[in-house]
């Protein structure tokens, strides 16, 4: 028995096939590699090794981690990210922020690990507040305030 699969692309055909990925996802272009990317990836790999061996995240590491409150998850072209109010961020301080893509999250909801760092998770944004924020953003035409990639 032969099975056929039909794929319908919602993305318009781009003439230069070799540049299609970087046109659709500009962050994949090697020209966007930041000087600290290697360090961030090595730290992420070390944390991955620690978690793979069944070790918990050291409490001192979480004590130093920024606190993210009133957060919501967002599926972006870069991956799953969190948008919320951050406190104690080493680059951003206290403000609205978007994390770098997430790699791990505590099943109990206490923390998340992004490409850049651990975050302690406070209460997420409740449904009514989310509706108010999205309505305000839609009517004012503004987006988020800060991204840790830009800081």
Backbone as a printed PyTorch tensor [residue, N CA C, xyz], in Angstrom:
tensor([[[ 0.8350, -1.1690,  0.0000],
         [ 0.0000,  0.0000,  0.0000],
         [ 0.8860,  1.2410,  0.0000]],

        [[ 0.6110,  2.1750, -0.8660],
         [ 1.3750,  3.4020, -0.9900],
         [ 0.5780,  4.5560, -0.4110]],

        [[ 1.2420,  5.3360,  0.4070],
         [ 0.6090,  6.5090,  0.9910],
         [ 1.2350,  7.7390,  0.3860]],

        [[ 0.4030,  8.6620, -0.0420],
         [ 0.9480,  9.9050, -0.5750],
         [ 0.5970, 11.0360,  0.3850]],

        [[ 1.4950, 11.9890,  0.4610],
         [ 1.2990, 13.1440,  1.3260],
         [ 1.3480, 14.3810,  0.4440]],

        [[ 0.3680, 15.2180,  0.5900],
         [ 0.3410, 16.4770, -0.1230],
         [ 0.6810, 17.5860,  0.8530]],

        [[ 1.6620, 18.3980,  0.5080],
         [ 2.0610, 19.5030,  1.3600],
         [ 1.6590, 20.7890,  0.6730]],

        [[ 0.8830, 21.5840,  1.3740],
         [ 0.4780, 22.8820,  0.8560],
         [ 1.1940, 23.9290,  1.6920]],

        [[ 1.9870, 24.7570,  1.0370],
         [ 2.7600, 25.7670,  1.7440],
         [ 1.9690, 27.0570,  1.8530]],

        [[ 1.9010, 27.6070,  3.0450],
         [ 1.2690, 28.9000,  3.2330],
         [ 2.2740, 30.0190,  2.9960]],

        [[ 3.5350, 29.6550,  2.8630],
         [ 4.5880, 30.6360,  2.6400],
         [ 4.7980, 30.7720,  1.1360]],

        [[ 4.7730, 32.0150,  0.6350],
         [ 4.9660, 32.1870, -0.8110],
         [ 6.3360, 31.6900, -1.2620]],

        [[ 6.3980, 31.2190, -2.4890],
         [ 7.6360, 30.7210, -3.0570],
         [ 8.6640, 31.8390, -3.1260]],

        [[ 9.8470, 31.5710, -2.6880],
         [10.9360, 32.5330, -2.7340],
         [11.9430, 32.0290, -3.7510]],

        [[12.2830, 32.8930, -4.6910],
         [13.1100, 32.4840, -5.8230],
         [14.4660, 31.9260, -5.4220]],

        [[15.1800, 32.5720, -4.5400],
         [16.5010, 32.0920, -4.1500],
         [16.3350, 31.0910, -3.0300]],

        [[16.3170, 29.8140, -3.3700],
         [16.0920, 28.7670, -2.3760],
         [17.1480, 28.7710, -1.2880]],

        [[18.3760, 29.1400, -1.6540],
         [19.4490, 29.0950, -0.6690],
         [19.2680, 30.1400,  0.4350]],

        [[18.5470, 31.2110,  0.1570],
         [18.3690, 32.2440,  1.1730],
         [16.9820, 32.2020,  1.8080]],

        [[16.1850, 31.1890,  1.4690],
         [14.8190, 31.1310,  1.9640],
         [14.7690, 31.1440,  3.4940]],

        [[15.5600, 30.3290,  4.1440],
         [15.4970, 30.2560,  5.6020],
         [15.8450, 31.5790,  6.2570]],

        [[16.8780, 32.2490,  5.7570],
         [17.2710, 33.5010,  6.3880],
         [16.3220, 34.6410,  6.0400]],

        [[15.5960, 34.5400,  4.9410],
         [14.5720, 35.5430,  4.6510],
         [13.3700, 35.3590,  5.5650]],

        [[12.9950, 34.1200,  5.7940],
         [11.8490, 33.8340,  6.6560],
         [12.1990, 34.0080,  8.1330]],

        [[13.4190, 33.6520,  8.4950],
         [13.8690, 33.7050,  9.8890],
         [15.2240, 34.4060,  9.9360]],

        [[15.2330, 35.7400,  9.9240],
         [16.4990, 36.4850,  9.8490],
         [17.4890, 36.1480, 10.9520]],

        [[17.0170, 35.7010, 12.1220],
         [17.9350, 35.3880, 13.2200],
         [18.8410, 34.2080, 12.8860]],

        [[18.5250, 33.4100, 11.8450],
         [19.3790, 32.2910, 11.4600],
         [20.6130, 32.7300, 10.6750]],

        [[20.6100, 33.9430, 10.1720],
         [21.7360, 34.4620,  9.4000],
         [22.9600, 34.5650, 10.3110]],

        [[24.0790, 33.9410,  9.9390],
         [25.2730, 33.9910, 10.7910],
         [25.7440, 35.4080, 11.1220]],

        [[25.3290, 36.3880, 10.3390],
         [25.7350, 37.7620, 10.6430],
         [25.0920, 38.2670, 11.9300]],

        [[24.0730, 37.5500, 12.4250],
         [23.4180, 37.9390, 13.6730],
         [24.0040, 37.2440, 14.9050]],

        [[25.0670, 36.4730, 14.7270],
         [25.7110, 35.8140, 15.8660],
         [26.3250, 36.8930, 16.7530]],

        [[25.9760, 36.8520, 18.0230],
         [26.4960, 37.8350, 18.9640],
         [27.7980, 37.3320, 19.5710]],

        [[28.6390, 38.2340, 20.0340],
         [29.9310, 37.8170, 20.5930],
         [29.8060, 36.8610, 21.7790]],

        [[28.6880, 36.9210, 22.5130],
         [28.5510, 36.0770, 23.7020],
         [27.7730, 34.7910, 23.4450]],

        [[27.4230, 34.4940, 22.2070],
         [26.6120, 33.3110, 21.9240],
         [27.3030, 32.0190, 22.3540]],

        [[28.5740, 31.8780, 22.0780],
         [29.3060, 30.6690, 22.4780],
         [29.2590, 30.4580, 23.9770]],

        [[29.4780, 31.5240, 24.7550],
         [29.4320, 31.4390, 26.2120],
         [28.0380, 31.0350, 26.6880]],

        [[27.0040, 31.6280, 26.0930],
         [25.6320, 31.3050, 26.4890],
         [25.2890, 29.8580, 26.1600]],

        [[25.7420, 29.3710, 25.0100],
         [25.4730, 27.9810, 24.6300],
         [26.2200, 27.0020, 25.5310]],

        [[27.4810, 27.3360, 25.9020],
         [28.2310, 26.4640, 26.8110],
         [27.5620, 26.3980, 28.1820]],

        [[27.0840, 27.5370, 28.6820],
         [26.3940, 27.5470, 29.9780],
         [25.0960, 26.7470, 29.8930]],

        [[24.3760, 26.8690, 28.7900],
         [23.1480, 26.1000, 28.5970],
         [23.4700, 24.6060, 28.5480]],

        [[24.5470, 24.2300, 27.8420],
         [24.9370, 22.8180, 27.7640],
         [25.3140, 22.2810, 29.1440]],

        [[26.0050, 23.0840, 29.9430],
         [26.3500, 22.6570, 31.3070],
         [25.0930, 22.4210, 32.1360]],

        [[24.1270, 23.3220, 32.0160],
         [22.8600, 23.1520, 32.7520],
         [22.1030, 21.9280, 32.2420]],

        [[22.1710, 21.6730, 30.9560],
         [21.5340, 20.4820, 30.3710],
         [22.1600, 19.2220, 30.9580]],

        [[23.4880, 19.1890, 31.0330],
         [24.1810, 18.0380, 31.6150],
         [23.7520, 17.8250, 33.0650]],

        [[23.6640, 18.9190, 33.8230],
         [23.2710, 18.8350, 35.2270],
         [21.8590, 18.2450, 35.3500]],

        [[20.9370, 18.7250, 34.5490],
         [19.5560, 18.2440, 34.6080],
         [19.4460, 16.8070, 34.1050]],

        [[20.2390, 16.4590, 33.1020],
         [20.2220, 15.0990, 32.5590],
         [20.6610, 14.0850, 33.6180]],

        [[21.6030, 14.4870, 34.4530],
         [22.0900, 13.5960, 35.5090],
         [21.1490, 13.5410, 36.7080]],

        [[20.0010, 14.2080, 36.5880],
         [19.0170, 14.1760, 37.6600],
         [19.2950, 15.1350, 38.7970]],

        [[20.2360, 16.0190, 38.5930],
         [20.5510, 16.9960, 39.6340],
         [19.5690, 18.1610, 39.5460]],

        [[19.2560, 18.7310, 40.6710],
         [18.3630, 19.8860, 40.6830],
         [19.1560, 21.1540, 40.3920]],

        [[18.4390, 22.2050, 40.0970],
         [19.0870, 23.4950, 39.8950],
         [19.5550, 23.9770, 41.2670]],

        [[20.8230, 24.3570, 41.3880],
         [21.3210, 24.8090, 42.6880],
         [20.4960, 25.9890, 43.2160]],

        [[20.0650, 25.9180, 44.4790],
         [19.2610, 27.0130, 45.0440],
         [19.9220, 28.3780, 44.9120]],

        [[21.2550, 28.4330, 45.0620],
         [21.9390, 29.7200, 44.9430],
         [21.7830, 30.2970, 43.5360]],

        [[21.7420, 29.4290, 42.5360],
         [21.5570, 29.8770, 41.1570],
         [20.1630, 30.4910, 40.9850]],

        [[19.1650, 29.8560, 41.5800],
         [17.8080, 30.3900, 41.4770],
         [17.6410, 31.6610, 42.3070]],

        [[18.3280, 31.7540, 43.4370],
         [18.2330, 32.9700, 44.2500],
         [18.7330, 34.1850, 43.4930]],

        [[19.7300, 33.9740, 42.6460],
         [20.3090, 35.0760, 41.8690],
         [19.5370, 35.3400, 40.5710]],

        [[18.6470, 34.4280, 40.1890],
         [17.9270, 34.5490, 38.9130],
         [16.9010, 35.6700, 38.9680]],

        [[16.6990, 36.3560, 37.8430],
         [15.6540, 37.3750, 37.7930],
         [14.2790, 36.7460, 38.0280]],

        [[13.3770, 37.5380, 38.5780],
         [12.0040, 37.1030, 38.8140],
         [11.1200, 37.6030, 37.6760]],

        [[10.3410, 36.7040, 37.0920],
         [ 9.4130, 37.0620, 36.0210],
         [ 7.9870, 36.8940, 36.5520]],

        [[ 7.2260, 37.9850, 36.5440],
         [ 5.8420, 37.9510, 37.0050],
         [ 4.9210, 38.4200, 35.8920]],

        [[ 3.6340, 38.1820, 36.0740],
         [ 2.6350, 38.5900, 35.0710],
         [ 3.0690, 38.1600, 33.6740]],

        [[ 3.5160, 36.9260, 33.5810],
         [ 4.0890, 36.4250, 32.3350],
         [ 3.0720, 35.5990, 31.5510]],

        [[ 3.3240, 35.5430, 30.2540],
         [ 2.5640, 34.6710, 29.3550],
         [ 3.5650, 34.0080, 28.4170]],

        [[ 3.3180, 32.7640, 28.0400],
         [ 4.1770, 32.1340, 27.0340],
         [ 3.7710, 32.6140, 25.6490]],

        [[ 4.7470, 32.6940, 24.7620],
         [ 4.4870, 33.0970, 23.3860],
         [ 5.2700, 32.1850, 22.4580]],

        [[ 4.6100, 31.6580, 21.4550],
         [ 5.2760, 30.8670, 20.4260],
         [ 5.6870, 31.8260, 19.3260]],

        [[ 6.9940, 32.0000, 19.1640],
         [ 7.5480, 32.9380, 18.1920],
         [ 8.3730, 32.1650, 17.1700]],

        [[ 8.8030, 32.8120, 16.1000],
         [ 9.6790, 32.1040, 15.1500],
         [10.9650, 31.5860, 15.7890]],

        [[11.4020, 32.2060, 16.9060],
         [12.6120, 31.7420, 17.5940],
         [12.3300, 30.5600, 18.5060]],

        [[11.0810, 30.3370, 18.8930],
         [10.7160, 29.2660, 19.8060],
         [ 9.7450, 29.7690, 20.8560]],

        [[ 9.6240, 29.0350, 21.9430],
         [ 8.7530, 29.4560, 23.0410],
         [ 9.5210, 30.4700, 23.8820]],

        [[ 8.9110, 31.6140, 24.0930],
         [ 9.4950, 32.6690, 24.9060],
         [ 8.4600, 33.1130, 25.9310]],

        [[ 8.9210, 33.7710, 26.9790],
         [ 8.0140, 34.3170, 27.9780],
         [ 8.0330, 35.8380, 27.8840]],

        [[ 6.8660, 36.4280, 28.0260],
         [ 6.7100, 37.8810, 28.0320],
         [ 6.1340, 38.2420, 29.3910]],

        [[ 6.7620, 39.1680, 30.0760],
         [ 6.2570, 39.5430, 31.3880],
         [ 7.0440, 40.6720, 32.0060]],

        [[ 6.8330, 40.8590, 33.2990],
         [ 7.5380, 41.8870, 34.0690],
         [ 8.7300, 41.2290, 34.7580]],

        [[ 9.9100, 41.7240, 34.4800],
         [11.1110, 41.1500, 35.0730],
         [11.6590, 42.0880, 36.1470]],

        [[12.1520, 41.4840, 37.2140],
         [12.7880, 42.2160, 38.3050],
         [14.1390, 41.5690, 38.5730]],

        [[15.1550, 42.3960, 38.7280],
         [16.4790, 41.8700, 39.0550],
         [17.2320, 41.2960, 37.8700]],

        [[16.8660, 41.7110, 36.6600],
         [17.5830, 41.2380, 35.4760],
         [18.9330, 41.9480, 35.3980]],

        [[20.0350, 41.2290, 35.1440],
         [21.3610, 41.8580, 35.1610],
         [21.5660, 42.9120, 34.0730]],

        [[20.8160, 42.8410, 32.9870],
         [20.9620, 43.8290, 31.9170],
         [19.7870, 44.8020, 31.8420]],

        [[18.5970, 44.3240, 32.1830],
         [17.3900, 45.1280, 31.9950],
         [16.8610, 45.7610, 33.2760]],

        [[17.2680, 45.2600, 34.4200],
         [16.7420, 45.7860, 35.6750],
         [15.3110, 45.3480, 35.8910]],

        [[14.4120, 46.3140, 36.0070],
         [12.9890, 46.0560, 36.2400],
         [12.1980, 46.6960, 35.0960]],

        [[11.5380, 45.8540, 34.2870],
         [10.7720, 46.3680, 33.1580],
         [ 9.9810, 45.2320, 32.5160]],

        [[ 9.1940, 45.5820, 31.5180],
         [ 8.5530, 44.5590, 30.6980],
         [ 9.6240, 43.9670, 29.7900]],

        [[ 9.6020, 42.6490, 29.6060],
         [10.6670, 42.0160, 28.8360],
         [10.1770, 40.7560, 28.1380]],

        [[10.9390, 40.3500, 27.1420],
         [10.7320, 39.0920, 26.4170],
         [11.9970, 38.2730, 26.6140]],

        [[11.8590, 37.0510, 27.0780],
         [13.0430, 36.2070, 27.2890],
         [13.5910, 35.7310, 25.9510]],

        [[14.8020, 35.2320, 25.9800],
         [15.3010, 34.4860, 24.8370],
         [14.5440, 33.1560, 24.8390]],

        [[14.6360, 32.3650, 23.7670],
         [13.8780, 31.1030, 23.7140],
         [14.1400, 30.2030, 24.9200]],

        [[13.0670, 29.5200, 25.3530],
         [13.1570, 28.6180, 26.4950],
         [13.6760, 27.2520, 26.0760]],

        [[14.4330, 26.6210, 26.9930],
         [14.9620, 25.2830, 26.7630],
         [14.4390, 24.2840, 27.7630]],

        [[14.2220, 24.7290, 29.0080],
         [13.7340, 23.8430, 30.0600],
         [12.7830, 24.6240, 30.9480]],

        [[11.8740, 23.8990, 31.5860],
         [10.9820, 24.5190, 32.5680],
         [10.7240, 23.5280, 33.6860]],

        [[10.6460, 24.0480, 34.8780],
         [10.3620, 23.2520, 36.0620],
         [ 8.9460, 22.6960, 35.9670]],

        [[ 8.7620, 21.3770, 36.0630],
         [ 7.4090, 20.8080, 36.0270],
         [ 6.5030, 21.3600, 37.1270]],

        [[ 7.0980, 21.8540, 38.2270],
         [ 6.3090, 22.4380, 39.3050],
         [ 6.0590, 23.9330, 39.1070]],

        [[ 6.6030, 24.5020, 38.0340],
         [ 6.3320, 25.9020, 37.7090],
         [ 7.1520, 26.9360, 38.4430]],

        [[ 8.2460, 26.5290, 39.0680],
         [ 9.0450, 27.4710, 39.8410],
         [10.0930, 28.2310, 39.0510]],

        [[10.5450, 27.6780, 37.9320],
         [11.6000, 28.3070, 37.1530],
         [11.5090, 27.9050, 35.6860]],

        [[12.2040, 28.6630, 34.8490],
         [12.3720, 28.3370, 33.4270],
         [13.8070, 28.6940, 33.0550]],

        [[14.3670, 27.9480, 32.1130],
         [15.7380, 28.2160, 31.6400],
         [15.6470, 28.6490, 30.1920]],

        [[16.0660, 29.8700, 29.9370],
         [16.1100, 30.3700, 28.5570],
         [17.5290, 30.1670, 28.0260]],

        [[17.7450, 30.5590, 26.8030],
         [19.0930, 30.4820, 26.2430],
         [20.0780, 31.2440, 27.1230]],

        [[19.6360, 32.3490, 27.6970],
         [20.5470, 33.2190, 28.4360],
         [20.6960, 32.9120, 29.9090]],

        [[19.6050, 32.4590, 30.5600],
         [19.6700, 32.3530, 32.0110],
         [18.4590, 31.6370, 32.5660]],

        [[18.5150, 31.3670, 33.8720],
         [17.3480, 30.8910, 34.6030],
         [16.4860, 32.0890, 34.9790]],

        [[15.2030, 31.8380, 35.0600],
         [14.2510, 32.8090, 35.6050],
         [13.4620, 32.1310, 36.7030]],

        [[13.2280, 32.8300, 37.8070],
         [12.2560, 32.3820, 38.7890],
         [10.8990, 32.8330, 38.2670]],

        [[ 9.9230, 31.9620, 38.3430],
         [ 8.6040, 32.2970, 37.8230],
         [ 7.6590, 32.6610, 38.9560]],

        [[ 7.1750, 33.8850, 38.8950],
         [ 6.1270, 34.3280, 39.7980],
         [ 4.7880, 34.0010, 39.1580]],

        [[ 3.7360, 34.6470, 39.6290],
         [ 2.4140, 34.3460, 39.0690],
         [ 2.3130, 34.7670, 37.6040]],

        [[ 1.6760, 33.9230, 36.7860],
         [ 1.4560, 34.3120, 35.3940],
         [ 0.3690, 35.3840, 35.3250]],

        [[ 0.2620, 36.0210, 34.1870],
         [-0.7850, 37.0070, 33.9510],
         [-2.1160, 36.2790, 33.9020]],

        [[-3.1030, 36.7750, 34.6340],
         [-4.3950, 36.0860, 34.5940],
         [-5.1360, 36.4550, 33.3130]],

        [[-6.1300, 35.6720, 32.9770],
         [-6.8390, 35.7810, 31.7000],
         [-7.4400, 37.1720, 31.4820]],

        [[-8.0600, 37.7590, 32.5090],
         [-8.6690, 39.0840, 32.3620],
         [-7.6180, 40.1420, 32.0840]],

        [[-6.4980, 40.0830, 32.8230],
         [-5.4230, 41.0400, 32.5960],
         [-4.8260, 40.8780, 31.2010]],

        [[-4.6760, 39.6370, 30.7500],
         [-4.1480, 39.3900, 29.4160],
         [-5.0510, 40.0250, 28.3680]],

        [[-6.3300, 39.8670, 28.5080],
         [-7.2780, 40.4530, 27.5590],
         [-7.1450, 41.9850, 27.5500]],

        [[-7.0240, 42.5950, 28.7330],
         [-6.8670, 44.0540, 28.8280],
         [-5.5690, 44.5140, 28.1650]],

        [[-4.4790, 43.8020, 28.4320],
         [-3.1790, 44.1770, 27.8600],
         [-3.2190, 44.0710, 26.3430]],

        [[-3.7450, 42.9630, 25.8170],
         [-3.8020, 42.7910, 24.3600],
         [-4.6970, 43.8340, 23.7110]],

        [[-5.8020, 44.1630, 24.3510],
         [-6.6910, 45.1950, 23.8120],
         [-5.9860, 46.5390, 23.7930]],

        [[-5.3030, 46.8660, 24.8850],
         [-4.5730, 48.1320, 24.9460],
         [-3.4770, 48.1880, 23.8770]],

        [[-2.7530, 47.0730, 23.6910],
         [-1.6950, 47.0340, 22.6790],
         [-2.2790, 47.1870, 21.2800]],

        [[-3.4120, 46.5410, 21.0210],
         [-4.0290, 46.6030, 19.6980],
         [-4.5210, 48.0130, 19.3870]],

        [[-5.0260, 48.7060, 20.3790],
         [-5.5540, 50.0520, 20.1290],
         [-4.4730, 51.1130, 20.1240]],

        [[-3.3610, 50.8620, 20.8280],
         [-2.2920, 51.8640, 20.8640],
         [-1.2440, 51.6280, 19.7940]],

        [[-1.2160, 50.4110, 19.2360],
         [-0.2460, 50.0930, 18.1850],
         [ 1.1570, 49.8900, 18.6940]],

        [[ 1.3160, 49.5960, 19.9910],
         [ 2.6640, 49.3700, 20.5320],
         [ 2.8380, 47.9280, 20.9140]],

        [[ 4.0790, 47.5120, 20.9270],
         [ 4.4150, 46.1470, 21.3290],
         [ 5.0780, 46.1610, 22.6780]],

        [[ 5.9170, 45.1520, 22.9130],
         [ 6.6050, 45.0230, 24.1870],
         [ 7.6710, 46.0790, 24.3530]],

        [[ 8.1610, 46.2430, 25.5770],
         [ 9.1330, 47.2730, 25.8890],
         [10.5610, 46.8420, 25.6480]],

        [[10.9200, 45.6430, 26.0760],
         [12.3380, 45.2620, 26.0620],
         [12.4950, 43.7990, 25.7120]],

        [[13.6380, 43.4860, 25.1410],
         [14.0110, 42.1010, 24.8960],
         [15.4250, 41.9220, 25.3970]],

        [[15.6910, 40.8140, 26.0770],
         [17.0350, 40.6330, 26.6040],
         [18.0550, 40.4680, 25.4940]],

        [[17.6270, 40.1520, 24.2720],
         [18.5620, 40.0660, 23.1670],
         [19.0640, 41.4390, 22.7640]],

        [[18.2700, 42.4660, 23.0160],
         [18.6430, 43.8140, 22.6100],
         [19.4790, 44.5290, 23.6700]],

        [[19.4270, 44.0150, 24.8920],
         [20.1310, 44.7000, 25.9790],
         [21.5920, 44.3070, 26.0270]]])
